[in-house]
Amino acid sequence: MSDTTVVAAVSDDPDALYRGFRARAAALPVGSVGAADALTADIAASAVSETTFKPLAAAIAKTTDLDKDALYKRMTKARGTYQAAADDSGSGDGETALTAAVKPKPLATALDAIKLVVRRQVWCSDAAADAIVLWIAGTYGYNAADVFPRLAITSEMRRCGKSTLLGTIAHLAFDSEMADNISPAAMFRMIAAKSMTLLIDELDSFGKEDSGLRNILNAGYARNGAVKRVEPTPDGKSYVVTNFPCFAPVVIAGIGGLPDTVIDRSIVIRLQRAPRADTSRQRHLRLRELVRYRVAVVPHLLAHADAITAAIETGAVNLPNGLNDRALDNWDALLAVAELAAGMWPARAMQAAAILSGTTDEPHGLVEKLLQDIREIVEAPRRHALNQWREWIAQGSKQPWPGRATQQQWPAVIRTCDLMQRLLEMTHRPWQEANRGRPITERWLADRLRGLGVAPDRGRVLPWGFDVNGEPAPLAQGAPARSKLPMARTYAIADLRAAWKRCL
């Protein structure tokens, strides 16, 4: 799909557009008729005034040696065509005029074009790119959905492309609006004022502490989501309770973990830095290039908006296995768009849903993370020792094995202090700040596990044998008798196993 043959009325700042067109004109090669025609079409379809046509035509003629009067006539004629298309459609809206003036491509072709742009902009998996593309297309019919998922863009470090992807989505999604560091009041009033796609960057820096913003993000996930606020009456003498709808497609981006309740209502895209050895990577599209891609792609999505709305209202026919109820709700609209597009898109959508939201996903809840880490602490040393013992036997050694030979020879309990030490050593996990910004304590741990039926006890038990490198070490020879060991708080391994079997 060429980005130079589609007519559009892009609602950007006219002065900025004028400067951009002058810069593009200065970069045109001599005698390039095709590039000059493409630029004149973009100028005519933009928001710049007709009074700028002559200087822009002169700028193009200066670098290409083409006739400036002919270029000016082309711009004027094209502008008249676009305005006539707008009048015929009964609306002066630029996007409506654009839709009326272009012969729409099949939806699958438009989705393929968007995917090429996404893959050029960021380093992500094929499943993630498919999810992003379907989400963008879904914004053109989201009002028919009972729920519409948030698109959560996360990474473990900076410079992974979150802001780049956010800017790309802003140019391709329906009526998008950037809203960095937005307040709750501004958010629900913007959404109530008109339908839009909201894009919020760096939510990790301010959203975690703002419960009001999280509540609005959660409420706006469903079509009937709204917030109630007290507003003054027109005469200013009393107050009334006003209902503000807050249902809208929202993209959120941030480093590390985002609020769990928001993540649960999201399609999560985890970005990574592109490998330095990848020589096939192209540079990111610049702003003016993204504007051209918007001009090329958005008309076709707008042309299919009614069909997308109807498909989302009906819902997906086929749903993937292995997804929980919330994940199925999240993917229903996206799968419906894929089924409408047909071709390879239904299979791609099913695979993306299984990969991004299937049962293999890492748990997001704090208690689930705690149980997962405890399972790793308890089971990893046992598996390690058992593998060493098997290697020892396979080698045919006749010496007695110095460590614990089987799982049954390990203690039935683990000391609380040993468990705490291992949790706090996991610097990539939240245990250094999970206790209201401070490291977790034994009391904090007991409170969380008690709700899962795991209570601490007291007893005499050997410490878990980890060496200075954090690796599980075999039980030392000549260990003191149990009666000489100090008393310590412990957790029963059987209780912990029962908890993670129920919850993980």
Short mmCIF file of C-alpha atoms in Angstrom, two decimals:
data_model
loop_
_atom_site.label_atom_id
_atom_site.label_comp_id
_atom_site.label_asym_id
_atom_site.label_seq_id
_atom_site.Cartn_x
_atom_site.Cartn_y
_atom_site.Cartn_z
CA MET A 1 0.00 0.00 0.00
CA SER A 2 1.53 3.32 -1.08
CA ASP A 3 1.40 6.22 1.34
CA THR A 4 1.44 8.72 -1.52
CA THR A 5 -1.84 7.86 -3.27
CA VAL A 6 -4.32 8.29 -0.42
CA VAL A 7 -6.10 11.56 0.22
CA ALA A 8 -6.39 12.85 3.78
CA ALA A 9 -7.10 15.87 5.89
CA VAL A 10 -4.59 15.57 8.70
CA SER A 11 -5.51 17.74 11.65
CA ASP A 12 -1.97 18.83 12.61
CA ASP A 13 -0.73 22.33 13.31
CA PRO A 14 -0.71 24.18 9.93
CA ASP A 15 2.52 26.07 10.68
CA ALA A 16 4.33 22.89 11.65
CA LEU A 17 3.00 21.17 8.55
CA TYR A 18 4.17 24.02 6.36
CA ARG A 19 7.68 23.81 7.76
CA GLY A 20 7.66 20.05 7.28
CA PHE A 21 6.56 20.36 3.66
CA ARG A 22 9.33 22.91 2.98
CA ALA A 23 11.86 20.49 4.43
CA ARG A 24 10.52 17.64 2.28
CA ALA A 25 10.62 19.85 -0.80
CA ALA A 26 14.27 20.72 -0.16
CA ALA A 27 15.15 17.00 -0.04
CA LEU A 28 13.53 16.06 -3.37
CA PRO A 29 15.87 14.81 -6.12
CA VAL A 30 16.14 16.69 -9.42
CA GLY A 31 13.58 15.62 -12.00
CA SER A 32 11.67 13.37 -9.59
CA VAL A 33 8.12 13.65 -10.93
CA GLY A 34 6.70 10.84 -8.77
CA ALA A 35 8.06 12.24 -5.51
CA ALA A 36 6.83 15.73 -6.43
CA ASP A 37 3.34 14.39 -7.20
CA ALA A 38 3.29 12.59 -3.86
CA LEU A 39 4.27 15.75 -2.01
CA THR A 40 1.69 17.89 -3.79
CA ALA A 41 -1.00 15.32 -2.89
CA ASP A 42 0.04 15.41 0.77
CA ILE A 43 0.03 19.22 0.77
CA ALA A 44 -3.44 19.41 -0.79
CA ALA A 45 -4.85 16.88 1.69
CA SER A 46 -3.33 18.58 4.74
CA ALA A 47 -4.55 21.37 6.97
CA VAL A 48 -2.29 24.06 5.46
CA SER A 49 -3.96 27.10 3.97
CA GLU A 50 -4.30 27.52 0.19
CA THR A 51 -2.30 30.73 0.54
CA THR A 52 0.79 28.55 1.11
CA PHE A 53 0.33 26.60 -2.13
CA LYS A 54 2.33 29.02 -4.29
CA PRO A 55 5.43 29.21 -2.05
CA LEU A 56 5.34 25.44 -1.59
CA ALA A 57 5.02 24.89 -5.33
CA ALA A 58 7.98 27.23 -5.86
CA ALA A 59 10.04 25.30 -3.29
CA ILE A 60 9.30 21.99 -5.04
CA ALA A 61 10.09 23.48 -8.45
CA LYS A 62 13.40 24.88 -7.19
CA THR A 63 14.80 21.45 -6.30
CA THR A 64 13.14 19.34 -9.03
CA ASP A 65 13.29 21.75 -12.01
CA LEU A 66 9.58 21.17 -12.59
CA ASP A 67 7.11 23.91 -13.57
CA LYS A 68 5.87 25.69 -10.45
CA ASP A 69 2.63 26.85 -12.09
CA ALA A 70 1.74 23.27 -13.00
CA LEU A 71 2.47 22.13 -9.45
CA TYR A 72 0.28 24.91 -8.05
CA LYS A 73 -2.61 23.92 -10.36
CA ARG A 74 -2.31 20.30 -9.21
CA MET A 75 -2.52 21.32 -5.55
CA THR A 76 -5.57 23.54 -6.15
CA LYS A 77 -7.38 20.90 -8.18
CA ALA A 78 -6.66 18.18 -5.60
CA ARG A 79 -7.88 20.41 -2.75
CA GLY A 80 -11.15 20.98 -4.63
CA THR A 81 -11.57 17.22 -5.08
CA TYR A 82 -11.16 16.57 -1.36
CA GLN A 83 -13.58 19.32 -0.40
CA ALA A 84 -16.15 17.95 -2.85
CA ALA A 85 -15.78 14.52 -1.28
CA ALA A 86 -16.42 16.06 2.12
CA ASP A 87 -19.53 17.88 0.86
CA ASP A 88 -20.90 14.70 -0.74
CA SER A 89 -20.47 12.81 2.52
CA GLY A 90 -22.53 15.43 4.37
CA SER A 91 -19.73 16.17 6.81
CA GLY A 92 -16.76 18.45 6.90
CA ASP A 93 -14.82 16.05 9.07
CA GLY A 94 -11.40 15.36 7.56
CA GLU A 95 -11.40 11.65 8.29
CA THR A 96 -14.89 11.21 6.81
CA ALA A 97 -13.82 13.06 3.68
CA LEU A 98 -10.75 10.90 3.46
CA THR A 99 -12.83 7.74 3.64
CA ALA A 100 -15.16 8.94 0.90
CA ALA A 101 -12.28 9.80 -1.42
CA VAL A 102 -10.38 6.52 -1.30
CA LYS A 103 -11.24 3.05 -2.55
CA PRO A 104 -10.75 0.91 0.53
CA LYS A 105 -8.33 -2.00 0.53
CA PRO A 106 -9.30 -5.31 2.19
CA LEU A 107 -9.01 -5.15 5.98
CA ALA A 108 -6.34 -7.88 5.99
CA THR A 109 -4.19 -5.75 3.66
CA ALA A 110 -4.50 -2.75 5.99
CA LEU A 111 -3.57 -4.91 9.00
CA ASP A 112 -0.54 -6.29 7.17
CA ALA A 113 0.60 -2.73 6.39
CA ILE A 114 0.26 -1.71 10.05
CA LYS A 115 2.24 -4.74 11.16
CA LEU A 116 5.13 -3.76 8.88
CA VAL A 117 5.22 -0.34 10.53
CA VAL A 118 5.09 -1.81 14.06
CA ARG A 119 7.87 -4.32 13.37
CA ARG A 120 10.06 -1.53 11.98
CA GLN A 121 9.49 0.70 15.01
CA VAL A 122 10.16 -1.74 17.88
CA TRP A 123 11.82 -5.07 18.60
CA CYS A 124 9.02 -7.40 19.66
CA SER A 125 7.74 -10.90 19.08
CA ASP A 126 5.49 -11.75 16.16
CA ALA A 127 2.64 -12.46 18.58
CA ALA A 128 3.07 -9.05 20.22
CA ALA A 129 3.03 -7.29 16.82
CA ASP A 130 -0.18 -9.11 15.86
CA ALA A 131 -1.83 -8.11 19.15
CA ILE A 132 -0.84 -4.45 18.67
CA VAL A 133 -2.21 -4.39 15.12
CA LEU A 134 -5.54 -5.98 16.12
CA TRP A 135 -5.86 -3.62 19.08
CA ILE A 136 -5.31 -0.59 16.82
CA ALA A 137 -7.98 -1.84 14.41
CA GLY A 138 -10.32 -2.55 17.32
CA THR A 139 -10.28 1.10 18.37
CA TYR A 140 -12.35 1.87 15.26
CA GLY A 141 -15.27 -0.14 16.66
CA TYR A 142 -14.62 -0.38 20.40
CA ASN A 143 -17.95 1.26 21.32
CA ALA A 144 -19.75 -1.98 20.45
CA ALA A 145 -17.72 -4.06 22.93
CA ASP A 146 -18.87 -4.90 26.45
CA VAL A 147 -15.23 -4.58 27.52
CA PHE A 148 -12.20 -3.35 25.61
CA PRO A 149 -8.75 -4.23 26.96
CA ARG A 150 -6.02 -1.79 27.82
CA LEU A 151 -2.78 -2.18 25.86
CA ALA A 152 0.01 -2.30 28.48
CA ILE A 153 3.52 -1.71 27.11
CA THR A 154 6.23 -2.64 29.61
CA SER A 155 9.94 -3.37 29.72
CA GLU A 156 12.54 -4.11 32.36
CA MET A 157 14.83 -1.23 31.35
CA ARG A 158 14.96 2.01 29.43
CA ARG A 159 15.46 2.42 25.69
CA CYS A 160 13.36 -0.57 24.68
CA GLY A 161 11.02 1.44 22.44
CA LYS A 162 7.99 2.12 24.65
CA SER A 163 7.68 5.79 23.71
CA THR A 164 8.41 4.99 20.06
CA LEU A 165 5.63 2.41 19.99
CA LEU A 166 3.31 4.80 21.80
CA GLY A 167 3.92 7.47 19.16
CA THR A 168 3.32 4.96 16.38
CA ILE A 169 -0.02 3.87 17.86
CA ALA A 170 -0.97 7.54 18.28
CA HIS A 171 -0.73 8.01 14.51
CA LEU A 172 -2.70 4.86 13.60
CA ALA A 173 -5.38 4.41 16.28
CA PHE A 174 -8.79 6.06 16.21
CA ASP A 175 -8.78 9.74 17.27
CA SER A 176 -5.81 9.36 19.61
CA GLU A 177 -4.73 11.77 22.31
CA MET A 178 -1.42 11.74 24.20
CA ALA A 179 -1.91 12.27 27.95
CA ASP A 180 1.39 12.01 29.82
CA ASN A 181 1.14 12.48 33.60
CA ILE A 182 -2.62 12.99 33.44
CA SER A 183 -4.73 13.63 36.53
CA PRO A 184 -7.88 11.60 37.28
CA ALA A 185 -10.15 14.63 36.77
CA ALA A 186 -8.58 15.47 33.42
CA MET A 187 -8.85 11.85 32.31
CA PHE A 188 -12.54 11.24 32.91
CA ARG A 189 -13.51 14.71 31.62
CA MET A 190 -11.56 14.19 28.38
CA ILE A 191 -13.20 10.82 27.78
CA ALA A 192 -16.67 12.12 28.67
CA ALA A 193 -16.24 15.02 26.23
CA LYS A 194 -15.70 12.81 23.18
CA SER A 195 -14.74 9.32 22.03
CA MET A 196 -10.98 8.93 21.81
CA THR A 197 -8.02 6.63 22.24
CA LEU A 198 -5.95 7.73 25.24
CA LEU A 199 -2.20 7.11 25.41
CA ILE A 200 -0.42 7.43 28.78
CA ASP A 201 3.37 7.20 29.02
CA GLU A 202 5.48 6.56 32.14
CA LEU A 203 2.56 5.35 34.22
CA ASP A 204 5.10 3.67 36.53
CA SER A 205 6.34 7.10 37.67
CA PHE A 206 3.00 8.44 38.90
CA GLY A 207 0.22 5.88 38.47
CA LYS A 208 1.24 3.47 41.23
CA GLU A 209 0.63 6.06 43.93
CA ASP A 210 -2.52 7.51 42.35
CA SER A 211 -5.39 5.25 43.37
CA GLY A 212 -7.91 7.57 41.70
CA LEU A 213 -6.24 7.14 38.32
CA ARG A 214 -6.08 3.37 38.74
CA ASN A 215 -9.77 3.26 39.64
CA ILE A 216 -10.69 5.20 36.49
CA LEU A 217 -8.49 2.94 34.35
CA ASN A 218 -10.24 -0.09 35.82
CA ALA A 219 -13.74 1.37 35.51
CA GLY A 220 -13.21 2.48 31.91
CA TYR A 221 -12.41 -1.08 30.88
CA ALA A 222 -16.17 -1.82 30.61
CA ARG A 223 -18.73 -0.06 28.43
CA ASN A 224 -20.86 0.92 31.43
CA GLY A 225 -17.82 2.22 33.33
CA ALA A 226 -18.32 5.65 34.83
CA VAL A 227 -17.30 7.83 37.76
CA LYS A 228 -19.61 10.02 39.82
CA ARG A 229 -18.65 13.52 40.84
CA VAL A 230 -20.47 16.41 42.54
CA GLU A 231 -20.93 19.36 40.17
CA PRO A 232 -22.46 22.82 40.80
CA THR A 233 -25.81 23.60 39.21
CA PRO A 234 -25.96 26.30 36.48
CA ASP A 235 -27.18 28.90 38.97
CA GLY A 236 -24.38 28.03 41.39
CA LYS A 237 -26.74 27.67 44.32
CA SER A 238 -26.59 23.90 44.83
CA TYR A 239 -24.83 20.75 43.71
CA VAL A 240 -25.85 17.65 41.78
CA VAL A 241 -24.24 14.24 41.31
CA THR A 242 -22.99 13.95 37.74
CA ASN A 243 -22.17 10.71 35.94
CA PHE A 244 -19.00 10.84 33.79
CA PRO A 245 -18.59 7.86 31.41
CA CYS A 246 -14.97 6.74 31.17
CA PHE A 247 -15.10 3.86 28.68
CA ALA A 248 -12.30 4.31 26.14
CA PRO A 249 -9.35 2.44 24.59
CA VAL A 250 -6.25 3.24 26.63
CA VAL A 251 -2.57 2.51 26.00
CA ILE A 252 -0.35 2.61 29.09
CA ALA A 253 3.43 2.37 29.10
CA GLY A 254 5.95 2.08 31.92
CA ILE A 255 9.13 0.41 33.13
CA GLY A 256 8.79 -2.65 35.34
CA GLY A 257 5.56 -3.70 36.98
CA LEU A 258 2.35 -1.76 36.44
CA PRO A 259 -0.60 -1.95 38.87
CA ASP A 260 -1.85 -5.53 39.06
CA THR A 261 -5.53 -4.64 38.59
CA VAL A 262 -4.66 -2.70 35.43
CA ILE A 263 -2.45 -5.48 34.07
CA ASP A 264 -5.28 -7.97 34.62
CA ARG A 265 -7.44 -5.90 32.24
CA SER A 266 -4.73 -5.52 29.62
CA ILE A 267 -3.06 -7.15 26.68
CA VAL A 268 0.53 -6.98 27.91
CA ILE A 269 3.34 -6.23 25.44
CA ARG A 270 6.80 -6.77 26.94
CA LEU A 271 9.48 -5.02 24.88
CA GLN A 272 13.22 -5.69 24.77
CA ARG A 273 16.14 -3.87 23.26
CA ALA A 274 17.04 -4.89 19.74
CA PRO A 275 20.21 -7.03 19.55
CA ARG A 276 23.22 -5.01 18.49
CA ALA A 277 24.21 -7.77 16.08
CA ASP A 278 20.96 -7.39 14.14
CA THR A 279 22.06 -5.70 10.91
CA SER A 280 18.61 -5.93 9.32
CA ARG A 281 17.10 -3.28 11.57
CA GLN A 282 16.05 -0.01 9.94
CA ARG A 283 15.96 3.35 11.65
CA HIS A 284 12.71 4.41 13.28
CA LEU A 285 10.20 6.30 11.21
CA ARG A 286 10.33 10.02 11.92
CA LEU A 287 7.28 12.10 12.75
CA ARG A 288 6.70 13.34 9.20
CA GLU A 289 7.00 9.77 7.92
CA LEU A 290 4.46 8.54 10.47
CA VAL A 291 2.10 11.26 9.27
CA ARG A 292 2.40 9.87 5.74
CA TYR A 293 1.74 6.34 6.95
CA ARG A 294 -1.33 7.61 8.78
CA VAL A 295 -2.52 9.20 5.55
CA ALA A 296 -1.96 5.88 3.80
CA VAL A 297 -3.50 3.47 6.32
CA VAL A 298 -6.17 5.22 8.37
CA PRO A 299 -8.59 5.74 5.43
CA HIS A 300 -8.89 2.00 4.97
CA LEU A 301 -9.53 1.41 8.67
CA LEU A 302 -12.18 4.14 8.61
CA ALA A 303 -13.78 2.54 5.59
CA HIS A 304 -14.10 -0.71 7.55
CA ALA A 305 -15.20 0.97 10.80
CA ASP A 306 -18.84 -0.10 10.49
CA ALA A 307 -17.86 -3.69 9.76
CA ILE A 308 -15.40 -3.70 12.68
CA THR A 309 -18.12 -2.34 14.96
CA ALA A 310 -20.56 -5.05 13.87
CA ALA A 311 -17.95 -7.80 14.28
CA ILE A 312 -17.04 -6.66 17.78
CA GLU A 313 -20.69 -6.41 18.76
CA THR A 314 -21.27 -10.01 17.60
CA GLY A 315 -18.08 -11.26 19.24
CA ALA A 316 -15.56 -13.89 18.20
CA VAL A 317 -16.85 -17.24 16.99
CA ASN A 318 -13.79 -19.27 18.00
CA LEU A 319 -11.99 -18.79 21.31
CA PRO A 320 -8.57 -20.23 22.24
CA ASN A 321 -8.10 -22.84 24.92
CA GLY A 322 -6.01 -22.24 28.03
CA LEU A 323 -7.22 -18.71 28.79
CA ASN A 324 -8.97 -17.70 32.00
CA ASP A 325 -12.27 -15.82 31.95
CA ARG A 326 -10.70 -12.35 32.14
CA ALA A 327 -8.25 -13.14 29.35
CA LEU A 328 -11.09 -14.39 27.15
CA ASP A 329 -12.93 -11.10 27.75
CA ASN A 330 -9.78 -9.17 26.86
CA TRP A 331 -9.25 -11.01 23.59
CA ASP A 332 -12.85 -11.29 22.39
CA ALA A 333 -12.91 -7.97 20.47
CA LEU A 334 -9.46 -8.55 18.96
CA LEU A 335 -10.35 -12.07 17.83
CA ALA A 336 -13.55 -10.73 16.27
CA VAL A 337 -11.50 -8.21 14.24
CA ALA A 338 -9.18 -11.00 13.12
CA GLU A 339 -12.11 -13.14 11.99
CA LEU A 340 -13.47 -10.18 10.02
CA ALA A 341 -10.10 -9.70 8.30
CA ALA A 342 -9.96 -13.44 7.45
CA GLY A 343 -6.92 -14.85 5.68
CA MET A 344 -4.16 -15.73 8.14
CA TRP A 345 -5.34 -13.28 10.78
CA PRO A 346 -7.65 -15.62 12.75
CA ALA A 347 -4.82 -18.13 13.21
CA ARG A 348 -2.39 -15.35 14.11
CA ALA A 349 -4.80 -13.95 16.68
CA MET A 350 -5.38 -17.34 18.30
CA GLN A 351 -1.65 -17.93 18.55
CA ALA A 352 -1.01 -14.45 19.95
CA ALA A 353 -3.70 -14.92 22.60
CA ALA A 354 -2.22 -18.27 23.67
CA ILE A 355 1.32 -16.84 23.86
CA LEU A 356 0.59 -13.50 25.51
CA SER A 357 -2.27 -14.45 27.85
CA GLY A 358 -2.13 -18.23 28.16
CA THR A 359 -1.49 -20.29 31.28
CA THR A 360 2.28 -19.95 30.88
CA ASP A 361 2.17 -16.25 31.71
CA GLU A 362 3.94 -15.10 34.84
CA PRO A 363 1.49 -14.39 37.65
CA HIS A 364 0.93 -10.72 38.33
CA GLY A 365 -0.64 -10.64 41.81
CA LEU A 366 1.70 -9.96 44.70
CA VAL A 367 0.66 -13.09 46.62
CA GLU A 368 1.03 -15.17 43.46
CA LYS A 369 4.53 -13.76 42.95
CA LEU A 370 5.35 -14.57 46.57
CA LEU A 371 4.22 -18.18 46.18
CA GLN A 372 6.12 -18.52 42.92
CA ASP A 373 9.34 -17.30 44.50
CA ILE A 374 8.91 -19.51 47.57
CA ARG A 375 8.42 -22.50 45.29
CA GLU A 376 11.63 -21.63 43.49
CA ILE A 377 13.51 -21.26 46.80
CA VAL A 378 12.23 -24.54 48.20
CA GLU A 379 12.35 -26.74 45.11
CA ALA A 380 15.40 -25.49 43.22
CA PRO A 381 17.99 -26.71 45.80
CA ARG A 382 16.23 -30.06 46.02
CA ARG A 383 16.25 -30.48 42.25
CA HIS A 384 19.87 -29.39 42.11
CA ALA A 385 20.96 -31.86 44.78
CA LEU A 386 18.96 -34.68 43.23
CA ASN A 387 20.56 -34.05 39.82
CA GLN A 388 24.02 -34.07 41.42
CA TRP A 389 23.24 -37.35 43.18
CA ARG A 390 22.08 -38.93 39.91
CA GLU A 391 25.28 -37.81 38.17
CA TRP A 392 27.27 -39.25 41.08
CA ILE A 393 25.54 -42.62 40.67
CA ALA A 394 25.91 -42.56 36.88
CA GLN A 395 29.66 -42.06 37.21
CA GLY A 396 29.88 -45.29 39.18
CA SER A 397 31.56 -43.72 42.20
CA LYS A 398 31.94 -46.05 45.18
CA GLN A 399 32.40 -43.23 47.67
CA PRO A 400 29.41 -42.31 49.83
CA TRP A 401 27.49 -39.31 48.55
CA PRO A 402 28.24 -36.38 50.90
CA GLY A 403 24.92 -34.54 50.43
CA ARG A 404 21.25 -35.28 50.72
CA ALA A 405 20.63 -38.21 48.43
CA THR A 406 16.89 -37.89 47.78
CA GLN A 407 14.04 -35.49 48.27
CA GLN A 408 12.90 -37.47 51.31
CA GLN A 409 16.17 -36.81 53.14
CA TRP A 410 15.65 -33.05 53.10
CA PRO A 411 14.05 -31.40 56.12
CA ALA A 412 10.25 -31.26 56.16
CA VAL A 413 10.37 -27.60 57.20
CA ILE A 414 12.26 -24.45 56.25
CA ARG A 415 13.38 -21.78 58.70
CA THR A 416 11.64 -18.43 58.31
CA CYS A 417 14.94 -16.57 58.50
CA ASP A 418 16.37 -18.68 55.64
CA LEU A 419 13.27 -18.05 53.54
CA MET A 420 13.41 -14.32 54.25
CA GLN A 421 17.08 -14.14 53.33
CA ARG A 422 16.51 -15.79 49.98
CA LEU A 423 13.49 -13.59 49.16
CA LEU A 424 15.35 -10.37 49.93
CA GLU A 425 18.29 -11.52 47.78
CA MET A 426 15.97 -11.53 44.75
CA THR A 427 16.74 -7.96 43.74
CA HIS A 428 14.72 -8.25 40.52
CA ARG A 429 11.57 -8.97 42.53
CA PRO A 430 9.50 -6.52 44.62
CA TRP A 431 10.40 -7.79 48.12
CA GLN A 432 12.72 -4.89 48.94
CA GLU A 433 9.82 -2.45 48.74
CA ALA A 434 6.62 -4.52 48.99
CA ASN A 435 6.08 -3.55 52.65
CA ARG A 436 4.84 0.00 51.98
CA GLY A 437 8.08 0.92 50.28
CA ARG A 438 10.25 -0.97 52.77
CA PRO A 439 11.67 -4.53 52.78
CA ILE A 440 9.31 -7.28 53.84
CA THR A 441 9.50 -8.66 57.39
CA GLU A 442 8.70 -12.00 58.99
CA ARG A 443 5.40 -10.57 60.23
CA TRP A 444 4.53 -9.36 56.72
CA LEU A 445 5.31 -12.81 55.34
CA ALA A 446 3.24 -14.55 58.01
CA ASP A 447 0.24 -12.30 57.34
CA ARG A 448 0.30 -13.11 53.61
CA LEU A 449 0.76 -16.86 54.01
CA ARG A 450 -1.75 -17.24 56.84
CA GLY A 451 -4.55 -16.33 54.46
CA LEU A 452 -3.50 -19.30 52.30
CA GLY A 453 -3.63 -21.77 55.18
CA VAL A 454 0.13 -21.69 55.85
CA ALA A 455 0.99 -20.77 59.44
CA PRO A 456 4.45 -20.53 61.03
CA ASP A 457 5.56 -22.98 63.71
CA ARG A 458 8.56 -23.34 65.99
CA GLY A 459 11.11 -26.14 65.96
CA ARG A 460 14.74 -27.19 65.79
CA VAL A 461 16.01 -27.58 62.25
CA LEU A 462 19.30 -27.30 60.40
CA PRO A 463 19.71 -24.20 58.23
CA TRP A 464 19.43 -24.64 54.50
CA GLY A 465 22.93 -25.20 53.14
CA PHE A 466 23.65 -22.40 50.67
CA ASP A 467 27.27 -21.55 49.93
CA VAL A 468 28.75 -18.07 49.49
CA ASN A 469 27.71 -18.00 45.81
CA GLY A 470 24.10 -18.72 46.63
CA GLU A 471 24.27 -22.28 45.31
CA PRO A 472 22.80 -25.14 47.38
CA ALA A 473 25.62 -26.83 49.27
CA PRO A 474 25.57 -30.43 50.57
CA LEU A 475 24.88 -31.01 54.25
CA ALA A 476 28.14 -30.65 56.19
CA GLN A 477 29.56 -33.73 57.85
CA GLY A 478 29.47 -33.80 61.62
CA ALA A 479 26.36 -31.62 61.97
CA PRO A 480 25.33 -30.93 65.57
CA ALA A 481 22.63 -33.03 67.16
CA ARG A 482 19.09 -31.72 66.74
CA SER A 483 18.74 -31.21 70.48
CA LYS A 484 21.61 -28.73 70.41
CA LEU A 485 20.11 -26.60 67.62
CA PRO A 486 18.45 -23.33 68.64
CA MET A 487 14.70 -22.95 68.32
CA ALA A 488 13.53 -21.16 65.16
CA ARG A 489 10.33 -20.22 63.39
CA THR A 490 9.62 -22.58 60.50
CA TYR A 491 7.15 -23.28 57.73
CA ALA A 492 6.10 -26.81 56.79
CA ILE A 493 7.08 -27.71 53.22
CA ALA A 494 3.89 -29.76 52.81
CA ASP A 495 1.74 -26.71 53.65
CA LEU A 496 3.63 -24.56 51.18
CA ARG A 497 3.27 -27.18 48.45
CA ALA A 498 -0.46 -27.40 49.07
CA ALA A 499 -0.74 -23.59 48.78
CA TRP A 500 1.06 -23.23 45.47
CA LYS A 501 -0.82 -26.21 43.99
CA ARG A 502 -4.08 -24.42 44.79
CA CYS A 503 -3.04 -20.95 43.68
CA LEU A 504 -0.44 -21.29 40.90
#
